[in-house]
Tab-separated table of C-alpha atoms in Angstrom:
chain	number	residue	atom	x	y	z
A	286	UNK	CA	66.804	-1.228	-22.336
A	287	UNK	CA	63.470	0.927	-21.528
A	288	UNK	CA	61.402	-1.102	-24.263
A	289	UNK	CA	62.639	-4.463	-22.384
A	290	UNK	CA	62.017	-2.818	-18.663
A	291	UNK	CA	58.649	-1.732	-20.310
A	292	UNK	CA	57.490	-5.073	-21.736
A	293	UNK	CA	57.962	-6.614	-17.895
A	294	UNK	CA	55.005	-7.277	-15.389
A	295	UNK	CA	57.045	-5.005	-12.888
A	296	UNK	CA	56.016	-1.335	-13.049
A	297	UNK	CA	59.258	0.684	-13.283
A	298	UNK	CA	59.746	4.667	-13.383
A	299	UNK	CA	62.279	5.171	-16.179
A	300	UNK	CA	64.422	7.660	-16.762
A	301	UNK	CA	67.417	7.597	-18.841
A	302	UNK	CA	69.996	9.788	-20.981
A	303	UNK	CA	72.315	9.432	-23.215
A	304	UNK	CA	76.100	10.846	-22.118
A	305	UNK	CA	77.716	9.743	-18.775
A	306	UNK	CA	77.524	13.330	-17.787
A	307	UNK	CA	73.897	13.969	-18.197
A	308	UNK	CA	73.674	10.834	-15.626
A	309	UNK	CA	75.782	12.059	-12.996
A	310	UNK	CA	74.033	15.042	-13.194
A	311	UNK	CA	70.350	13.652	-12.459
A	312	UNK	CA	71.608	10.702	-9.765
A	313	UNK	CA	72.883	14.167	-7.823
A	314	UNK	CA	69.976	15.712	-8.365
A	315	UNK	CA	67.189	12.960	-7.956
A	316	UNK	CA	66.571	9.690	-5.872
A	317	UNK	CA	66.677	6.624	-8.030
A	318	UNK	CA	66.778	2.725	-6.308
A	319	UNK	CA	69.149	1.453	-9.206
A	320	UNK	CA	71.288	3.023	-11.805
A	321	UNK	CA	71.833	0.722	-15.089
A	322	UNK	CA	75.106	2.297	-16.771
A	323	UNK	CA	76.224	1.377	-20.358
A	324	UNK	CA	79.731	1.021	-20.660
A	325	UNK	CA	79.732	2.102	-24.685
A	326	UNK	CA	79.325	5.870	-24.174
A	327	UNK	CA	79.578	9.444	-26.151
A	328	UNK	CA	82.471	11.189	-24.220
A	329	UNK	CA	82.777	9.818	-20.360
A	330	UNK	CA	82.898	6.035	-20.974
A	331	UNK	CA	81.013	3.814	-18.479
A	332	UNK	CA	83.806	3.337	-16.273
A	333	UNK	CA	84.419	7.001	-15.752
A	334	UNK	CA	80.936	7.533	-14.765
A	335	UNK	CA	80.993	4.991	-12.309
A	336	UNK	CA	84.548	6.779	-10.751
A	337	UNK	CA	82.597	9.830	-11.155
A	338	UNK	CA	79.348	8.424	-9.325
A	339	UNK	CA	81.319	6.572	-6.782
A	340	UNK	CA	83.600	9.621	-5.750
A	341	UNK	CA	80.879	11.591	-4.944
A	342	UNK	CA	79.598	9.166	-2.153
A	343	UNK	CA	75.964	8.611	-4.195
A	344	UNK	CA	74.144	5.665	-2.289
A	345	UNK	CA	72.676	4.127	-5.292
A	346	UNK	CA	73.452	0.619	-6.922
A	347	UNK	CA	74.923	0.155	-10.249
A	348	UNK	CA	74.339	-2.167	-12.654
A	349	UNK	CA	77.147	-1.774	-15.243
A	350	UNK	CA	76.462	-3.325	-19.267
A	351	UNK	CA	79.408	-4.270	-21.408
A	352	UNK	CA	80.150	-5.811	-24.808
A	353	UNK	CA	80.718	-9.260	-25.357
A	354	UNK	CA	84.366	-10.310	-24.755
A	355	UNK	CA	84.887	-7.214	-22.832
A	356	UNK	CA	84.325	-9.428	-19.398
A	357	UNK	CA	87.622	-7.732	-17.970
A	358	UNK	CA	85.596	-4.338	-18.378
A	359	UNK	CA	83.320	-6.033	-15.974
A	360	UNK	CA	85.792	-6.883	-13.597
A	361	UNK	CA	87.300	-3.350	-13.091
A	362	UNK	CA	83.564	-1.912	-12.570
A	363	UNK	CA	82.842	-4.341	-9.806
A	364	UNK	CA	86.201	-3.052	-8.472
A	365	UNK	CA	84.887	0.611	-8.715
A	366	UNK	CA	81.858	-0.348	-6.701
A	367	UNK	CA	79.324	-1.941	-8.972
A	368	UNK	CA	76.911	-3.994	-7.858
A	369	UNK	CA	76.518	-6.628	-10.735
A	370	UNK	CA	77.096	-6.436	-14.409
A	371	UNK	CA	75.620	-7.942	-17.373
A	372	UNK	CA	77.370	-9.081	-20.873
A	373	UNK	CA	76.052	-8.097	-23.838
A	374	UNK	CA	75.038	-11.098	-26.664
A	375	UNK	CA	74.106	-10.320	-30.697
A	376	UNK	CA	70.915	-11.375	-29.722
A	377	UNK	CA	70.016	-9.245	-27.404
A	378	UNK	CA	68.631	-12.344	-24.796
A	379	UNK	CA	70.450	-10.439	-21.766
A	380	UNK	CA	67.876	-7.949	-21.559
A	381	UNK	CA	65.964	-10.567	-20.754
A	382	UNK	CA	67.996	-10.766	-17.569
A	383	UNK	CA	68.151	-7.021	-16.939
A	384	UNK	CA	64.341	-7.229	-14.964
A	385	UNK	CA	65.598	-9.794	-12.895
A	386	UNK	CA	69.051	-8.425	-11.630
A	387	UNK	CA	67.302	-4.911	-11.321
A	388	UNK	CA	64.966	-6.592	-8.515
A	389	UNK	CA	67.536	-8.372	-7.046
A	390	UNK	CA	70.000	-5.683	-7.069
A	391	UNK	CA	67.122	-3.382	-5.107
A	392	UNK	CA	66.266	-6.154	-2.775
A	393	UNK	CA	69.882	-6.429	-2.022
A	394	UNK	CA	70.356	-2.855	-1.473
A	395	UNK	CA	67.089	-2.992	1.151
A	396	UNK	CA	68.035	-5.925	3.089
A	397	UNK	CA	71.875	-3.757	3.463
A	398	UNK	CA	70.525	-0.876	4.388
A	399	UNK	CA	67.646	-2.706	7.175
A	400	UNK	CA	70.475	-4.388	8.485
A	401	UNK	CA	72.454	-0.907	8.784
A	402	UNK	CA	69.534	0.220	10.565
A	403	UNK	CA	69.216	-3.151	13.438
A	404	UNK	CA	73.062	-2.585	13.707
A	405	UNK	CA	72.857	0.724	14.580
A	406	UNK	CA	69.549	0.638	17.385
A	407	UNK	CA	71.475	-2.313	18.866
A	408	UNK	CA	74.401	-0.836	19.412
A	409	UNK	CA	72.745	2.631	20.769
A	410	UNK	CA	70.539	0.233	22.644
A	411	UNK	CA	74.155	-1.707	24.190
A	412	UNK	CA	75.413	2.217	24.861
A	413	UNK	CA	72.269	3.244	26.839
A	414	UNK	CA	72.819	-0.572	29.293
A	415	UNK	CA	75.952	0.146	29.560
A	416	UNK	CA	75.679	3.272	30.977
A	417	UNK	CA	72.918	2.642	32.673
A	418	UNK	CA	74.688	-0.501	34.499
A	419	UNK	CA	77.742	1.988	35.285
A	420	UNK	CA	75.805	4.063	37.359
A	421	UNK	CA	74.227	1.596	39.539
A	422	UNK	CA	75.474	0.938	42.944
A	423	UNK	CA	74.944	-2.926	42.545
A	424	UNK	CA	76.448	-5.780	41.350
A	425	UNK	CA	74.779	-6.890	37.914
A	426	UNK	CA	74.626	-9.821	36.060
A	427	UNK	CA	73.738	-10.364	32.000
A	428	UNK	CA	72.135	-13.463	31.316
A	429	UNK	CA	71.481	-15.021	27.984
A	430	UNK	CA	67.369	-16.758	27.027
A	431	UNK	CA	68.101	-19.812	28.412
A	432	UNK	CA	69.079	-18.340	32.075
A	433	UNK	CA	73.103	-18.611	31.639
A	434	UNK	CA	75.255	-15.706	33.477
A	435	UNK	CA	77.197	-14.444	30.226
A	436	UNK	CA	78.743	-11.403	31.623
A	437	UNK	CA	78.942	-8.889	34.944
A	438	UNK	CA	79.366	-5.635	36.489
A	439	UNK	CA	80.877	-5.069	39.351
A	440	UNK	CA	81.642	-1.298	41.008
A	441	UNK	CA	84.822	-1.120	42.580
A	442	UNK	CA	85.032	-2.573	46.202
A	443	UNK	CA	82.185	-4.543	46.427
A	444	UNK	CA	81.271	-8.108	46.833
A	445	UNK	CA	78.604	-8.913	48.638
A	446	UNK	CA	78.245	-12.398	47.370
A	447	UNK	CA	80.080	-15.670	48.802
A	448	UNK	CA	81.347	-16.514	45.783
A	449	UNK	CA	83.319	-14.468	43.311
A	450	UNK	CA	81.262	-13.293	40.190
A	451	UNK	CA	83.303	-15.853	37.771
A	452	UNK	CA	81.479	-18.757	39.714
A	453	UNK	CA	78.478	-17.904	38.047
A	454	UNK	CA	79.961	-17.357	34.400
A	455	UNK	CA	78.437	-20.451	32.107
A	456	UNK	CA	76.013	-21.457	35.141
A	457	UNK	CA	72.261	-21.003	34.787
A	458	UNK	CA	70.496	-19.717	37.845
A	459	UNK	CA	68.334	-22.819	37.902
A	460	UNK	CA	71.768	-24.341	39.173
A	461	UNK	CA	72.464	-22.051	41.699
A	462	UNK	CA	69.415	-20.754	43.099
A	463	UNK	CA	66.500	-22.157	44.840
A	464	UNK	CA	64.029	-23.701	43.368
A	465	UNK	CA	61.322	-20.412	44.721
A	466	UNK	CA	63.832	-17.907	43.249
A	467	UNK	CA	64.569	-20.263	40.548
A	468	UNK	CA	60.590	-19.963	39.425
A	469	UNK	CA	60.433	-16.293	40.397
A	470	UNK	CA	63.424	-15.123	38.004
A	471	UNK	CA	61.662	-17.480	35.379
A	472	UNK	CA	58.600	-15.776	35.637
A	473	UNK	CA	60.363	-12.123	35.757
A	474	UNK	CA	61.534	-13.211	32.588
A	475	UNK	CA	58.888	-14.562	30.884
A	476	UNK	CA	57.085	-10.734	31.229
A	477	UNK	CA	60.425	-9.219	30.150
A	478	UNK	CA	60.509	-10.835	26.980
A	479	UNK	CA	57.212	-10.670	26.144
A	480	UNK	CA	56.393	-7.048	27.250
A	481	UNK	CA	60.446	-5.946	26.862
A	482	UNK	CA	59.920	-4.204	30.057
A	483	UNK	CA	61.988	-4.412	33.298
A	484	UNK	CA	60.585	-6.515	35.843
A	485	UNK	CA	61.368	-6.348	39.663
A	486	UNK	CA	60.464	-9.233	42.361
A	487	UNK	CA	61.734	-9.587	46.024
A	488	UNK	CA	62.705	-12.643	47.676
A	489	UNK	CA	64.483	-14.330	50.932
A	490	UNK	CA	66.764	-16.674	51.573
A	491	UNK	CA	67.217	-18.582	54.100
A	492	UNK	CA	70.712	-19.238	56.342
């Protein structure tokens, strides 16, 4: 497996050992992107060094090797929390493969974790206007890109409109406003999503 990962284009730190043990020992101990675990090992087999890895919560993905017409070997590591596996052949062809599913596995595992992160701001970023809309005073509408009311906030006992918030639900304000605030809020928003900073504009209507 190093002398294949070594003959590839892709520059690769390697380190490897021999018993399941030894391994569990140095993904504690070390940061690696990918772990590549032989099933076919002295002592702790594959499978119980994938138990072993997986039970103690390491955040590292595992590409687990087995021995042709041992597919069902396969199947109970991607139970345990493998991330892909690869057969082995007499030839020894699916190492060509191993370069590949390495990359792909660690792309994977990037793209997972980036969209941990964007999951996470956004909802601390929904906490902080929620809270925020709480402790105002005023009746507040959400409205989507396209100018649609989507959702509102109302404190108790007040209603200072005509109409009861759920009118404007689905609406766009280009619909219910005139055509001076209509341009206004457009331009309000405009500046809010390009400088994703509040924006504040006065106007009057008339009776």
């Amino acid at each position: 497996i190093v002398r294949a990962l070594n003959k590839n284009d892709k520059p690769y730190n390697i380190s490897w050992v021999k018993r399941g043990e030894e391994a569990v020992e140095q993904l504690k101990n070390n940061h690696f992107d990918v772990a590549v675990l032989d099933y076919n090992l002295p002592g702790m087999d594959g499978l119980e060094t994938l138990q072993r890895i997986r039970a103690l919560s390491l955040d590292i993905p595992t590409i687990f090797i087995t021995g042709s017409g041992n597919e069902q070997t396969a199947v109970r590591a991607l139970k345990l929390g493998a991330n892909d596996y690869l057969v082995k052949d007499t030839t020894g062809n699916y190492l060509a493969s191993l370069p590949t599913i390495i990359l792909s596995t660690y792309h994977q595992r990037q793209e997972e974790k980036l969209r941990q992160r964007v999951t996470a701001a956004l909802k601390k970023r929904d906490e902080r206007l929620r809270a925020t809309i709480a402790s105002m005073d005023d009746l507040v509408f959400v409205i989507d890109k396209n100018g649609h009311f989507m959702s509102y906030y109302q404190p108790p006992g007040k209603n200072a409109l005509s109409a009861t918030p759920e009118f404007f639900l689905g609406k766009s304000y280009h619909q219910i406003s005139p055509q001076h605030v209509s341009s206004l809020i457009d331009e309000a928003m405009e500046k809010a999503w390009s400088n994703n900073e509040p924006q504040q504009f006065e106007y009057k209507l008339e009776s």
